[in-house]
Tab-separated table of C-alpha atoms in Angstrom:
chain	number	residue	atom	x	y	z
A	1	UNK	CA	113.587	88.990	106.770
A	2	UNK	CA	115.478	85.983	105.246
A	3	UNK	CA	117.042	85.415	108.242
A	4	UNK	CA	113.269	83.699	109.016
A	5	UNK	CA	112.305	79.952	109.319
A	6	UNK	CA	110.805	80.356	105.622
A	7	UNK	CA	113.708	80.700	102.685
A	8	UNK	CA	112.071	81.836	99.243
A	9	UNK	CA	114.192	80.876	96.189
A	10	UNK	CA	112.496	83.334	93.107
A	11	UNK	CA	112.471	80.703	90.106
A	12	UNK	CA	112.113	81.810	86.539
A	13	UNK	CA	111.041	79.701	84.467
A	14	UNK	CA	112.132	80.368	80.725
A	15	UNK	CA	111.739	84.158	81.099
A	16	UNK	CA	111.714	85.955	77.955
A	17	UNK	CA	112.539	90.000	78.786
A	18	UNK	CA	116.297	90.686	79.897
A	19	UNK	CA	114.427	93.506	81.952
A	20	UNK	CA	112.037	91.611	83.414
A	21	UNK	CA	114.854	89.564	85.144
A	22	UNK	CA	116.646	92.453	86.397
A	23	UNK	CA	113.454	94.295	87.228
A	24	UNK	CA	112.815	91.244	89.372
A	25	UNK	CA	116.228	90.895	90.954
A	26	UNK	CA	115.377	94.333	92.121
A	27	UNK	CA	112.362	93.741	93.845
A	28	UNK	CA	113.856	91.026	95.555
A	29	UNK	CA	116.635	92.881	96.944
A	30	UNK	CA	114.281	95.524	98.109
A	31	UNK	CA	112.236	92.720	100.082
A	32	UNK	CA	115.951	91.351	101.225
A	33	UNK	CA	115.905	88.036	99.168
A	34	UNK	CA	118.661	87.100	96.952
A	35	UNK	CA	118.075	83.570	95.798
A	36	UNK	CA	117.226	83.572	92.213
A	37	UNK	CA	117.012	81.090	90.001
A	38	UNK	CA	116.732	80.758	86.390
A	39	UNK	CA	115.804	78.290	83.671
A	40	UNK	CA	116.999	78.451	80.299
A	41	UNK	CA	116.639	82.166	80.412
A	42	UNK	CA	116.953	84.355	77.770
A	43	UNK	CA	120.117	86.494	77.216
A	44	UNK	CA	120.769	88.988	79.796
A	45	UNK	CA	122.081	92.042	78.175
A	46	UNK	CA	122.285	95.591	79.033
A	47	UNK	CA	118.321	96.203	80.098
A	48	UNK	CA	118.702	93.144	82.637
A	49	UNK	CA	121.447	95.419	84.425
A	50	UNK	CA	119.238	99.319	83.992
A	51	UNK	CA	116.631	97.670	85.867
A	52	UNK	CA	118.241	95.767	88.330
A	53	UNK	CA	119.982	99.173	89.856
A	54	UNK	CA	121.439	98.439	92.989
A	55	UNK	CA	120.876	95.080	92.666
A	56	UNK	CA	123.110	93.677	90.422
A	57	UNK	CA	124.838	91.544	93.206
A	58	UNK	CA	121.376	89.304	93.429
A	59	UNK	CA	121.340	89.280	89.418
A	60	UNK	CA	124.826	88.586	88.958
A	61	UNK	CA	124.428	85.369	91.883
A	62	UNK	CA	121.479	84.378	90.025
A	63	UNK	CA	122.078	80.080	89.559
A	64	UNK	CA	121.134	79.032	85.501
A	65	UNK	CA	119.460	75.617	85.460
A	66	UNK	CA	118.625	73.842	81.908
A	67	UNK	CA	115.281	72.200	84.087
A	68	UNK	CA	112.948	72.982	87.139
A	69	UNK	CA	113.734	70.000	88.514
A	70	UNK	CA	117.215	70.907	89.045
A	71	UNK	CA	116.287	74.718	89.796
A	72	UNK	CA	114.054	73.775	92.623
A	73	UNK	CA	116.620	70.983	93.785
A	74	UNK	CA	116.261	70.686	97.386
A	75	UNK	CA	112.918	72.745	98.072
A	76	UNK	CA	111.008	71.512	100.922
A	77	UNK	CA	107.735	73.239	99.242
A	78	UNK	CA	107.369	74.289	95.369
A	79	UNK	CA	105.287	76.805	94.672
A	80	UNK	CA	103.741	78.216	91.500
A	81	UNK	CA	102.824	82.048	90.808
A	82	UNK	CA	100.221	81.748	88.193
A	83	UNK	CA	97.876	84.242	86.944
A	84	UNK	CA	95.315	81.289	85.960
A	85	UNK	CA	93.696	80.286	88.822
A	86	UNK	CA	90.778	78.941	87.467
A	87	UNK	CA	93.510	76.523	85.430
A	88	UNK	CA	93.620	72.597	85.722
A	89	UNK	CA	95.436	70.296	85.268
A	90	UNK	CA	93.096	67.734	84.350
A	91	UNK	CA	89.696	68.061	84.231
A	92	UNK	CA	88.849	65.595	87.145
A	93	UNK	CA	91.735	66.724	89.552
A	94	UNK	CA	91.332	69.807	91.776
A	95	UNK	CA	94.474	71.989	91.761
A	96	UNK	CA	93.088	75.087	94.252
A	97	UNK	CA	94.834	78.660	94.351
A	98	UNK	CA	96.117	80.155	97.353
A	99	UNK	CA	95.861	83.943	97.254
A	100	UNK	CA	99.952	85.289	98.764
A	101	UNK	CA	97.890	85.777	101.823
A	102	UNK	CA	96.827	82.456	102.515
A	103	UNK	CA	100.187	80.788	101.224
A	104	UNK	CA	101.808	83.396	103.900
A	105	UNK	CA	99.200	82.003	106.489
A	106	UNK	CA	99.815	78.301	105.926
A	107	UNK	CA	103.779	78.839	106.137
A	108	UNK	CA	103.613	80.527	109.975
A	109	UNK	CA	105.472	78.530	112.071
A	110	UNK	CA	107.107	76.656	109.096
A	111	UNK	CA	110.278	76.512	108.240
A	112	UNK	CA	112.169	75.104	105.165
A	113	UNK	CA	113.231	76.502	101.497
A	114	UNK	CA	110.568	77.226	99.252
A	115	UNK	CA	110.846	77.932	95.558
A	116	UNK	CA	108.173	79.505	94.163
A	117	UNK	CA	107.836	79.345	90.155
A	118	UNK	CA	107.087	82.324	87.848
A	119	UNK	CA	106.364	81.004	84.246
A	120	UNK	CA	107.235	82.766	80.853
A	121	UNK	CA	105.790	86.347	80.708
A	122	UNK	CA	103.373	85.139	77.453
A	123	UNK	CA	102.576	81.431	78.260
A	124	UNK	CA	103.196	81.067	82.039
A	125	UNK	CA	103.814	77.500	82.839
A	126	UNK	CA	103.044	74.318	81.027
A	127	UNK	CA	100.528	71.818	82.756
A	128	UNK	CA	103.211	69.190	82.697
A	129	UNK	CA	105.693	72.057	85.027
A	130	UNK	CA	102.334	72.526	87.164
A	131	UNK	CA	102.490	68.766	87.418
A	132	UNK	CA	105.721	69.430	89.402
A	133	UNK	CA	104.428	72.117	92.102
A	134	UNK	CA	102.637	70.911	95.564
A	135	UNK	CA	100.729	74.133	95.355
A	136	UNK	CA	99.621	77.701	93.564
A	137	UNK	CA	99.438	80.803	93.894
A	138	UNK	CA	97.100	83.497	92.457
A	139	UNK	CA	97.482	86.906	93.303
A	140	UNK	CA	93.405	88.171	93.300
A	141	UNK	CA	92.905	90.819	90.269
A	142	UNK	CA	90.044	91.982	88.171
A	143	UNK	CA	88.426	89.969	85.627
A	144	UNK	CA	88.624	92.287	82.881
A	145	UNK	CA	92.727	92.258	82.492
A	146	UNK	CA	94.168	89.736	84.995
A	147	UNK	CA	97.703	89.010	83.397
A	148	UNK	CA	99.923	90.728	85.664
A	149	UNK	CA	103.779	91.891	84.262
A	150	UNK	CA	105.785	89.396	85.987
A	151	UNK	CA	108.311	91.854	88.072
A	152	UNK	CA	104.662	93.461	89.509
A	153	UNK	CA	103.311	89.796	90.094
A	154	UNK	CA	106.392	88.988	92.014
A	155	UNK	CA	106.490	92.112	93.879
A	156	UNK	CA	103.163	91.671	95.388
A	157	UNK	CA	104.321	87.740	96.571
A	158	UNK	CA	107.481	89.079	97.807
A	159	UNK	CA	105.829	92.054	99.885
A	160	UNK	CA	103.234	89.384	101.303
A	161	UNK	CA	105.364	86.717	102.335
A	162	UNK	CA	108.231	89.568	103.704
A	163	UNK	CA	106.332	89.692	107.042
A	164	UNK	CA	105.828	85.797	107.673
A	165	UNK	CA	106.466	84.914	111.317
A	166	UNK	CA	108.868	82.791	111.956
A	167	UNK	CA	108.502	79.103	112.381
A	168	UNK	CA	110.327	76.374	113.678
A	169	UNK	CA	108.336	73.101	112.169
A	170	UNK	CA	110.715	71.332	109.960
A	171	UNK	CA	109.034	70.630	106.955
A	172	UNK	CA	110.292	67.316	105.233
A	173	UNK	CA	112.734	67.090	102.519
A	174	UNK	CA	112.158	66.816	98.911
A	175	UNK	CA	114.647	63.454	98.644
A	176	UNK	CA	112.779	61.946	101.597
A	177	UNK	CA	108.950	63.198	99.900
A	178	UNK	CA	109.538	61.377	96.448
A	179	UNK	CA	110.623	58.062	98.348
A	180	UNK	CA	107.169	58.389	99.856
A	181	UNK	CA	105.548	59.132	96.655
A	182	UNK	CA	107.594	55.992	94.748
A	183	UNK	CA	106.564	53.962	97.462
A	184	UNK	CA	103.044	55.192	97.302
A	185	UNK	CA	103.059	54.240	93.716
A	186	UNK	CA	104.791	50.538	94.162
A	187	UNK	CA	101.590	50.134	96.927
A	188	UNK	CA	99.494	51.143	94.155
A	189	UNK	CA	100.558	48.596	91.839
A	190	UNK	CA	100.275	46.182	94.553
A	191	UNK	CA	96.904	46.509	94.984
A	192	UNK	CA	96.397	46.459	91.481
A	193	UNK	CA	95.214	49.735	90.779
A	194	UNK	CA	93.156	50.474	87.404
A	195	UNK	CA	96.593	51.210	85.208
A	196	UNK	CA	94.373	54.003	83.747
A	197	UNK	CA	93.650	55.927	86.374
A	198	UNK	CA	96.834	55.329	87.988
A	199	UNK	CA	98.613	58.798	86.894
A	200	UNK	CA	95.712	60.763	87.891
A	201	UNK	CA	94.997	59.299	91.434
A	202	UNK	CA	99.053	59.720	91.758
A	203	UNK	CA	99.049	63.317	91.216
A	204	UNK	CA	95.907	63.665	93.103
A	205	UNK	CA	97.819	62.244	96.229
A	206	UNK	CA	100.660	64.222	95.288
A	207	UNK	CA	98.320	67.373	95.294
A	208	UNK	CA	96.533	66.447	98.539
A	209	UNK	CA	100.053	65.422	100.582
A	210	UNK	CA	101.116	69.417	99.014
A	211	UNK	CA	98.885	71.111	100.501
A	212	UNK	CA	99.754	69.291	103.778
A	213	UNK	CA	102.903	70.119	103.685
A	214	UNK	CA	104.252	67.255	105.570
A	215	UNK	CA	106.897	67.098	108.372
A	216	UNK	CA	109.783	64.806	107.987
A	217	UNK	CA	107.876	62.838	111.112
A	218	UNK	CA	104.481	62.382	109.183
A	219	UNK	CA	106.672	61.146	106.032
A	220	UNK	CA	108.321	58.645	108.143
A	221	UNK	CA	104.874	57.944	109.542
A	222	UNK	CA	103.013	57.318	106.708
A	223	UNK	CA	105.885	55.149	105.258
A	224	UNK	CA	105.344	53.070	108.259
A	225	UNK	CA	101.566	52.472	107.530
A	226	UNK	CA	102.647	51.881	104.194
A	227	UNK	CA	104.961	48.993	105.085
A	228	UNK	CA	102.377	47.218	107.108
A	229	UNK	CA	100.097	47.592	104.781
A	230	UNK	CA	102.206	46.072	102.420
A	231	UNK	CA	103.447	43.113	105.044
A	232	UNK	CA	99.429	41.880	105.023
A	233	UNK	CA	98.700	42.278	101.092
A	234	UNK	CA	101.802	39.830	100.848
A	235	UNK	CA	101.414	37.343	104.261
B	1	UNK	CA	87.414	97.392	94.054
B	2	UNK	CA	87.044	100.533	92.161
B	3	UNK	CA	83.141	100.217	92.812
B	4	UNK	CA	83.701	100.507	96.701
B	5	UNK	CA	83.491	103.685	98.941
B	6	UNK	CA	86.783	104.367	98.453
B	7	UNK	CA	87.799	105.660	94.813
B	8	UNK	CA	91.633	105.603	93.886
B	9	UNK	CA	93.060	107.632	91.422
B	10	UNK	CA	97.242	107.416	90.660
B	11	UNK	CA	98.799	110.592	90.085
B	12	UNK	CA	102.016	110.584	88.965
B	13	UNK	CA	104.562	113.344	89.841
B	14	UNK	CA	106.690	114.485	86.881
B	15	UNK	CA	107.792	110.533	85.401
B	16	UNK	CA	110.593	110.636	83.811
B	17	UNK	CA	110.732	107.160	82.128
B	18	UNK	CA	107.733	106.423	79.729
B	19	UNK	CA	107.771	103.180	80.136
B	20	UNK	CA	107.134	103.222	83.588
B	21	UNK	CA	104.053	105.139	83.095
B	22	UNK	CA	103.020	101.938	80.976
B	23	UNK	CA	103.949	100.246	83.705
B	24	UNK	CA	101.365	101.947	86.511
B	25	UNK	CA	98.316	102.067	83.732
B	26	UNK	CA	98.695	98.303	83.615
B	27	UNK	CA	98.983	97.578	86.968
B	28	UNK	CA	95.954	99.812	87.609
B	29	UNK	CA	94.225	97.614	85.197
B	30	UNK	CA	95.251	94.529	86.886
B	31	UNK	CA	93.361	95.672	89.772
B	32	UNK	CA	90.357	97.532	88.247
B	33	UNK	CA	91.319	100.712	88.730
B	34	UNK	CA	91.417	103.784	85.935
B	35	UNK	CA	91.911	106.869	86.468
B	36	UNK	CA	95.220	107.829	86.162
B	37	UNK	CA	96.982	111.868	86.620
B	38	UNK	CA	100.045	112.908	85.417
B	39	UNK	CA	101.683	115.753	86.366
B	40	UNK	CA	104.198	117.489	83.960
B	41	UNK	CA	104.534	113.989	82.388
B	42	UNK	CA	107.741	112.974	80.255
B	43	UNK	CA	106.981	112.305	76.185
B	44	UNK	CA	104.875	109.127	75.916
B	45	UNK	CA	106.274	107.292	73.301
B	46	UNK	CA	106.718	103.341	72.061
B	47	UNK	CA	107.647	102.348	75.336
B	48	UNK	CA	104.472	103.499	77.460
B	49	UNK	CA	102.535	101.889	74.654
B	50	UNK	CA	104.245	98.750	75.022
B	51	UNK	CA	104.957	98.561	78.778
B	52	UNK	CA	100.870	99.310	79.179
B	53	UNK	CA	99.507	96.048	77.157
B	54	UNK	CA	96.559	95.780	77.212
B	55	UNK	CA	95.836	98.419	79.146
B	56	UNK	CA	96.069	101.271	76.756
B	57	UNK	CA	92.776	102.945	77.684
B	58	UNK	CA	94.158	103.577	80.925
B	59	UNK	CA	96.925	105.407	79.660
B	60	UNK	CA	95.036	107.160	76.675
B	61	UNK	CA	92.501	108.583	79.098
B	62	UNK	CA	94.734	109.618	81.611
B	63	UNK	CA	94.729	113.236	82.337
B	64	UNK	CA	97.691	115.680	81.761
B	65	UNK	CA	98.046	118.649	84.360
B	66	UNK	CA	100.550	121.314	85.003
B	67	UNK	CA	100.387	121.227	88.707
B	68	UNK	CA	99.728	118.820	91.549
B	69	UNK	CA	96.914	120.636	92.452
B	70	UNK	CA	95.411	120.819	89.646
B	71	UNK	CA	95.698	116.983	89.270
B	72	UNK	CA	94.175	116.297	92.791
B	73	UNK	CA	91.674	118.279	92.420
B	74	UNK	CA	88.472	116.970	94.140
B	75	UNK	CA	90.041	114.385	96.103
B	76	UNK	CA	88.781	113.612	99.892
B	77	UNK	CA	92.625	112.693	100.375
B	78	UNK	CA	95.990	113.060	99.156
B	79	UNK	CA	98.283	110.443	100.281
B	80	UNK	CA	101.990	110.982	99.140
B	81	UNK	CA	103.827	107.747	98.510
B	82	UNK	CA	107.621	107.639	99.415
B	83	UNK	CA	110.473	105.462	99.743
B	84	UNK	CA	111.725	107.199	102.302
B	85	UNK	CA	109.982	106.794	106.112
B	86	UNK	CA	112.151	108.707	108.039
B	87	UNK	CA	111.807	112.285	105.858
B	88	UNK	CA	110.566	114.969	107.478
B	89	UNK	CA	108.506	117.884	106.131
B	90	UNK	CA	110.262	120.027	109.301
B	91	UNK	CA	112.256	119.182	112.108
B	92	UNK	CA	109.472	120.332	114.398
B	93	UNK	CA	106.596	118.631	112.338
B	94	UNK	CA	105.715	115.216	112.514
B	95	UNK	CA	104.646	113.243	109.312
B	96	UNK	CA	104.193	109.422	110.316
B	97	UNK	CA	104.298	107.716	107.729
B	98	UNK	CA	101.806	104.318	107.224
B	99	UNK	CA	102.015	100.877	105.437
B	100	UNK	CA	99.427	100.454	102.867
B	101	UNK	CA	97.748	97.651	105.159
B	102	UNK	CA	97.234	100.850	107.934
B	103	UNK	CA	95.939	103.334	105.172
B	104	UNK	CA	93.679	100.285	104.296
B	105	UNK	CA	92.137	100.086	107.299
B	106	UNK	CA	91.997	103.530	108.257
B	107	UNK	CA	89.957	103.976	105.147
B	108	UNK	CA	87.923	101.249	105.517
B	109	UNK	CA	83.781	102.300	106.198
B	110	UNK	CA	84.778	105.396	104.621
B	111	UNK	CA	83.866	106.901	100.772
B	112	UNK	CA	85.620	109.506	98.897
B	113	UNK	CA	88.645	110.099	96.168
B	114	UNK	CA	91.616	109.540	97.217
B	115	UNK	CA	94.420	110.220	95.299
B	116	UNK	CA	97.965	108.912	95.791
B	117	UNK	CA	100.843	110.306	94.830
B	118	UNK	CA	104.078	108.901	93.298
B	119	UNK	CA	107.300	110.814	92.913
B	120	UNK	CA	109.958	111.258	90.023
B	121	UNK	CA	111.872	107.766	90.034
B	122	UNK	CA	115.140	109.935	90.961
B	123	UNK	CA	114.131	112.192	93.597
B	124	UNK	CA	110.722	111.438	94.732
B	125	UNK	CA	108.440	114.417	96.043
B	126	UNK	CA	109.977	117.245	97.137
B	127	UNK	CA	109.118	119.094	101.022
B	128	UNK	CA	106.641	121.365	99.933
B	129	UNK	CA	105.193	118.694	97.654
B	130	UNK	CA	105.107	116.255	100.982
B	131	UNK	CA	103.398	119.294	102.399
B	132	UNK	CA	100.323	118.957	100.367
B	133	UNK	CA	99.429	115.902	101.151
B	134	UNK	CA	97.108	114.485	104.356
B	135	UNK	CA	99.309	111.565	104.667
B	136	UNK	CA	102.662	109.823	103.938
B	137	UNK	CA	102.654	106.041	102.643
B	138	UNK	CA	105.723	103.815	102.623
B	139	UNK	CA	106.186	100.340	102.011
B	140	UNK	CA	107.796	98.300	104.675
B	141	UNK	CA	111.233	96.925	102.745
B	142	UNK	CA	114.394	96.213	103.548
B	143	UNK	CA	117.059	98.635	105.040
B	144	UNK	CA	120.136	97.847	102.379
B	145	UNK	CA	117.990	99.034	99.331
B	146	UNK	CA	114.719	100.472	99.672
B	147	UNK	CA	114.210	101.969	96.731
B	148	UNK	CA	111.453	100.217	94.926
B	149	UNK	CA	110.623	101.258	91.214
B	150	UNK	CA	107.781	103.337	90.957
B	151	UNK	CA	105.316	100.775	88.865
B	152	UNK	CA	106.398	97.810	91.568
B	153	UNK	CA	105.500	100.556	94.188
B	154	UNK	CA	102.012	101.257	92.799
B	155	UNK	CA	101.407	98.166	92.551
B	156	UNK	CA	101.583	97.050	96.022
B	157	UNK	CA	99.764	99.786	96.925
B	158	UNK	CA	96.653	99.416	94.509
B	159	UNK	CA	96.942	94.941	95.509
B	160	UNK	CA	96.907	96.284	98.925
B	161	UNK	CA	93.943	98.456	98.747
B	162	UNK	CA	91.976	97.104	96.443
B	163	UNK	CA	90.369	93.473	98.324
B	164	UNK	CA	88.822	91.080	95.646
B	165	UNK	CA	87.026	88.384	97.427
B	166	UNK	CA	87.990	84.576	95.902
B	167	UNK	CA	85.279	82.289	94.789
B	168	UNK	CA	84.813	79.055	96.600
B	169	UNK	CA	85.713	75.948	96.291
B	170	UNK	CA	82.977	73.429	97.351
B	171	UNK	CA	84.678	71.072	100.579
B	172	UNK	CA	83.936	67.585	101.588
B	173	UNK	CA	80.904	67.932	103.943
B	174	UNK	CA	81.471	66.849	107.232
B	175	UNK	CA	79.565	63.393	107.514
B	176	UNK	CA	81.756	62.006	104.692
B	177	UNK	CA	85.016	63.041	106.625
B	178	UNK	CA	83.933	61.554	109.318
B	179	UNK	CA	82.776	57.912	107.297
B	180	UNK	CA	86.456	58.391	105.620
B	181	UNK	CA	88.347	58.707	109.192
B	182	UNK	CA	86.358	55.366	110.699
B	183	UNK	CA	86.849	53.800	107.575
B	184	UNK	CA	90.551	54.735	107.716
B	185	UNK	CA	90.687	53.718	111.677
B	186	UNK	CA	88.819	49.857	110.801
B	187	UNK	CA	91.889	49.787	107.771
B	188	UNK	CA	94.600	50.578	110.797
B	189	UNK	CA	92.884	47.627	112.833
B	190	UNK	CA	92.912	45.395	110.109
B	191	UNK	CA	96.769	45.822	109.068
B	192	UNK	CA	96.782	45.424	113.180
B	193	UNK	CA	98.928	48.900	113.735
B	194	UNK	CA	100.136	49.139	117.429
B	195	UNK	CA	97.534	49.871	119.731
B	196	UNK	CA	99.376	52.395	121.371
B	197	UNK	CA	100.181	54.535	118.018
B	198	UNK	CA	96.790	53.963	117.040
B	199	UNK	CA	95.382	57.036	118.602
B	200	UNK	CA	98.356	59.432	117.695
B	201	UNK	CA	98.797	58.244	114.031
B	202	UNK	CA	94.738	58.757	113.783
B	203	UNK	CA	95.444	62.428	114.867
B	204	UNK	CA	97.871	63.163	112.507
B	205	UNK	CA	96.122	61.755	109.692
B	206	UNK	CA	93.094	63.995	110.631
B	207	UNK	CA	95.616	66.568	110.731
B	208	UNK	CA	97.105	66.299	107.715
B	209	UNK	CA	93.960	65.757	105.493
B	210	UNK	CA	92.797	68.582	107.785
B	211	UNK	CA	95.067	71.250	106.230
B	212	UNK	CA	94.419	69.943	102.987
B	213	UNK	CA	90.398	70.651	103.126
B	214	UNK	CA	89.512	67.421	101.060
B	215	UNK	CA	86.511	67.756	98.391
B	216	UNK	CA	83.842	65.456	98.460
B	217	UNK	CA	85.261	63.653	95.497
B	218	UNK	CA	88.419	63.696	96.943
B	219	UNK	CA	86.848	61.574	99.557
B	220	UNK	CA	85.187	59.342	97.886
B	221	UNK	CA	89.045	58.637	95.684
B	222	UNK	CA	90.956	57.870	98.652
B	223	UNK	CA	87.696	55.723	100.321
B	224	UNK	CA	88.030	54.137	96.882
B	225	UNK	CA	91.546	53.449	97.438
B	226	UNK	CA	91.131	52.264	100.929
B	227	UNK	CA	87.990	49.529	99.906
B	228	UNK	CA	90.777	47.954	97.257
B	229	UNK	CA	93.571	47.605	100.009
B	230	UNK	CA	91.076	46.408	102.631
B	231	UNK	CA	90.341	43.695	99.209
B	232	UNK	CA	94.110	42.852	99.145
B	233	UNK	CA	94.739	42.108	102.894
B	234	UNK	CA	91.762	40.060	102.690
B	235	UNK	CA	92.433	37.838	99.918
């Protein structure tokens, strides 16, 4: 299953129950993953290891990270898990929720590393570490008592995305997406854009271009059109 | 969900860890589901307590029987979840065994109780316990280690089967996708992109705003941002 075109790298983000890590690590193995990733996690003692089982090996190759940024490293795609979909970011800027079925969907005939994010088991994630992720995902509950433990919540993404087809589109890299983004931004400033709503139109872009999920072509494309547009502000 | 056709109720077989039992009543809340069996059940102590949440009416009005029968009772269906796909009641007896998205759509048009069964988290249900059930579940996994734990089981099963509909997100109407594309095509003309790109680099733009299904006031942002460029060239 891992073999496919899509690679999921498990990211915890801060996690704050020993067993909740190893109770993960064993749901992964069980789907066949075994990249997991973890930021400034708490100590992993003896519990980590009862629930992990047979699947130490994927808890003991875990990768510790001190930030996201360097957790998610060279992920073509950065997901959140969130069990807050009606959550924004901002009030004015749309951040939608993908249920695991439609993020599974959107991937077919993708391929690339994704990391997808599971926050702390009693705050989730910040809106600054949303900030960082192109897209979310909510797994559909009840209304009445939606906060899912955070082993079950990444069960139920695992499970879903086990059975993507395989893809072959290349999506593009992460170093070559924030040199379009920092060039968006110096084309911004070019035209003068209101410095106020600067940050917000930014990661509205950012949010739109996430959802695309852009090929390393279309990157190089839209740099292009970037460039000329540039060449007539300044001739 | 649990006001459908189809009524779930989670019987567990002989648990032997309370905290898994925890475990299942909050998943089963998660998903709007309550009523939960247990069958010879271990001592609930802290742990269920704590592993449950905020899902302790679940577990406090779960019902305590001595025997599997007793504990199905009036069901329409007993399905027996199991780890393992391959057992065999008897050699000469064939048991296929179904992933939750089959049992979901064999049930679907249908109403009744079913109850689903979950095994001891050692040694699962036993042949004649197999035997009393209509149908065998399993869980596609992995081959190296497919023994999920029993709360990360049941709750695959109960995301699987129960089918929340998401609310919608209002998307740009058509006519003001359509004004956005000719206004982006008369920006292309004006920063005097190749002729013979035009067409193709028009496509993927549609493309790639196309997978991001734009909101209206999406729209009207990145018209917004176009009108200012379109200022900049010209003066």
């Amino acid at each position: 299953m891992n073999t496919k075109g899509i690679k999921i790298r498990v990211v915890l983000v801060e996690p704050l129950y020993d067993g909740n890590v190893g109770s993960v690590a064993r749901s992964m193995k069980n789907f066949e993953y075994d990249d997991l990733a973890l930021v400034n996690p708490c100590r992993l003692k003896e519990q980590s290891r009862a629930m992990a089982m047979h699947a130490l090996d994927v808890l003991e190759n875990a990768s510790i990270h001190s930030t996201i940024l360097d957790a998610v490293g060279d992920s073509n795609l950065i997901i959140a898990a969130t069990g807050n979909p009606g959550k924004r970011i901002e009030k004015h800027i749309r951040m939608p929720s993908y249920t695991p079925v439609e993020i599974k969907h959107m991937l077919e005939d993708e391929t690339g590393l994704i990391s997808i994010l599971f926050g702390r088991e009693d705050k989730g994630l910040s809106n600054r570490e949303l900030g960082l992720c192109d897209m979310i995902m909510s797994i559909p509950t009840g209304h009445e008592y939606p906060s899912m433990n955070i082993s079950h919540a990444c069960t139920v993404v695992l499970y879903e995305l086990s059975n993507i087809k395989q893809g072959s589109i290349e999506l593009a890299e992460r170093f070559d997406l924030d040199l379009m983004y920092d060039h968006f931004h110096e084309l911004m400033e070019e035209i003068e854009y209101p410095e106020n709503k600067l940050d917000k139109t930014m990661l509205m872009v950012r949010r739109i271009f996430g959802r695309s999920r852009l090929t390393a072509r279309e990157v190089q494309t839209l740099r292009g059109l970037m460039r000329r547009i540039q060449y007539h502000i300044r001739h």
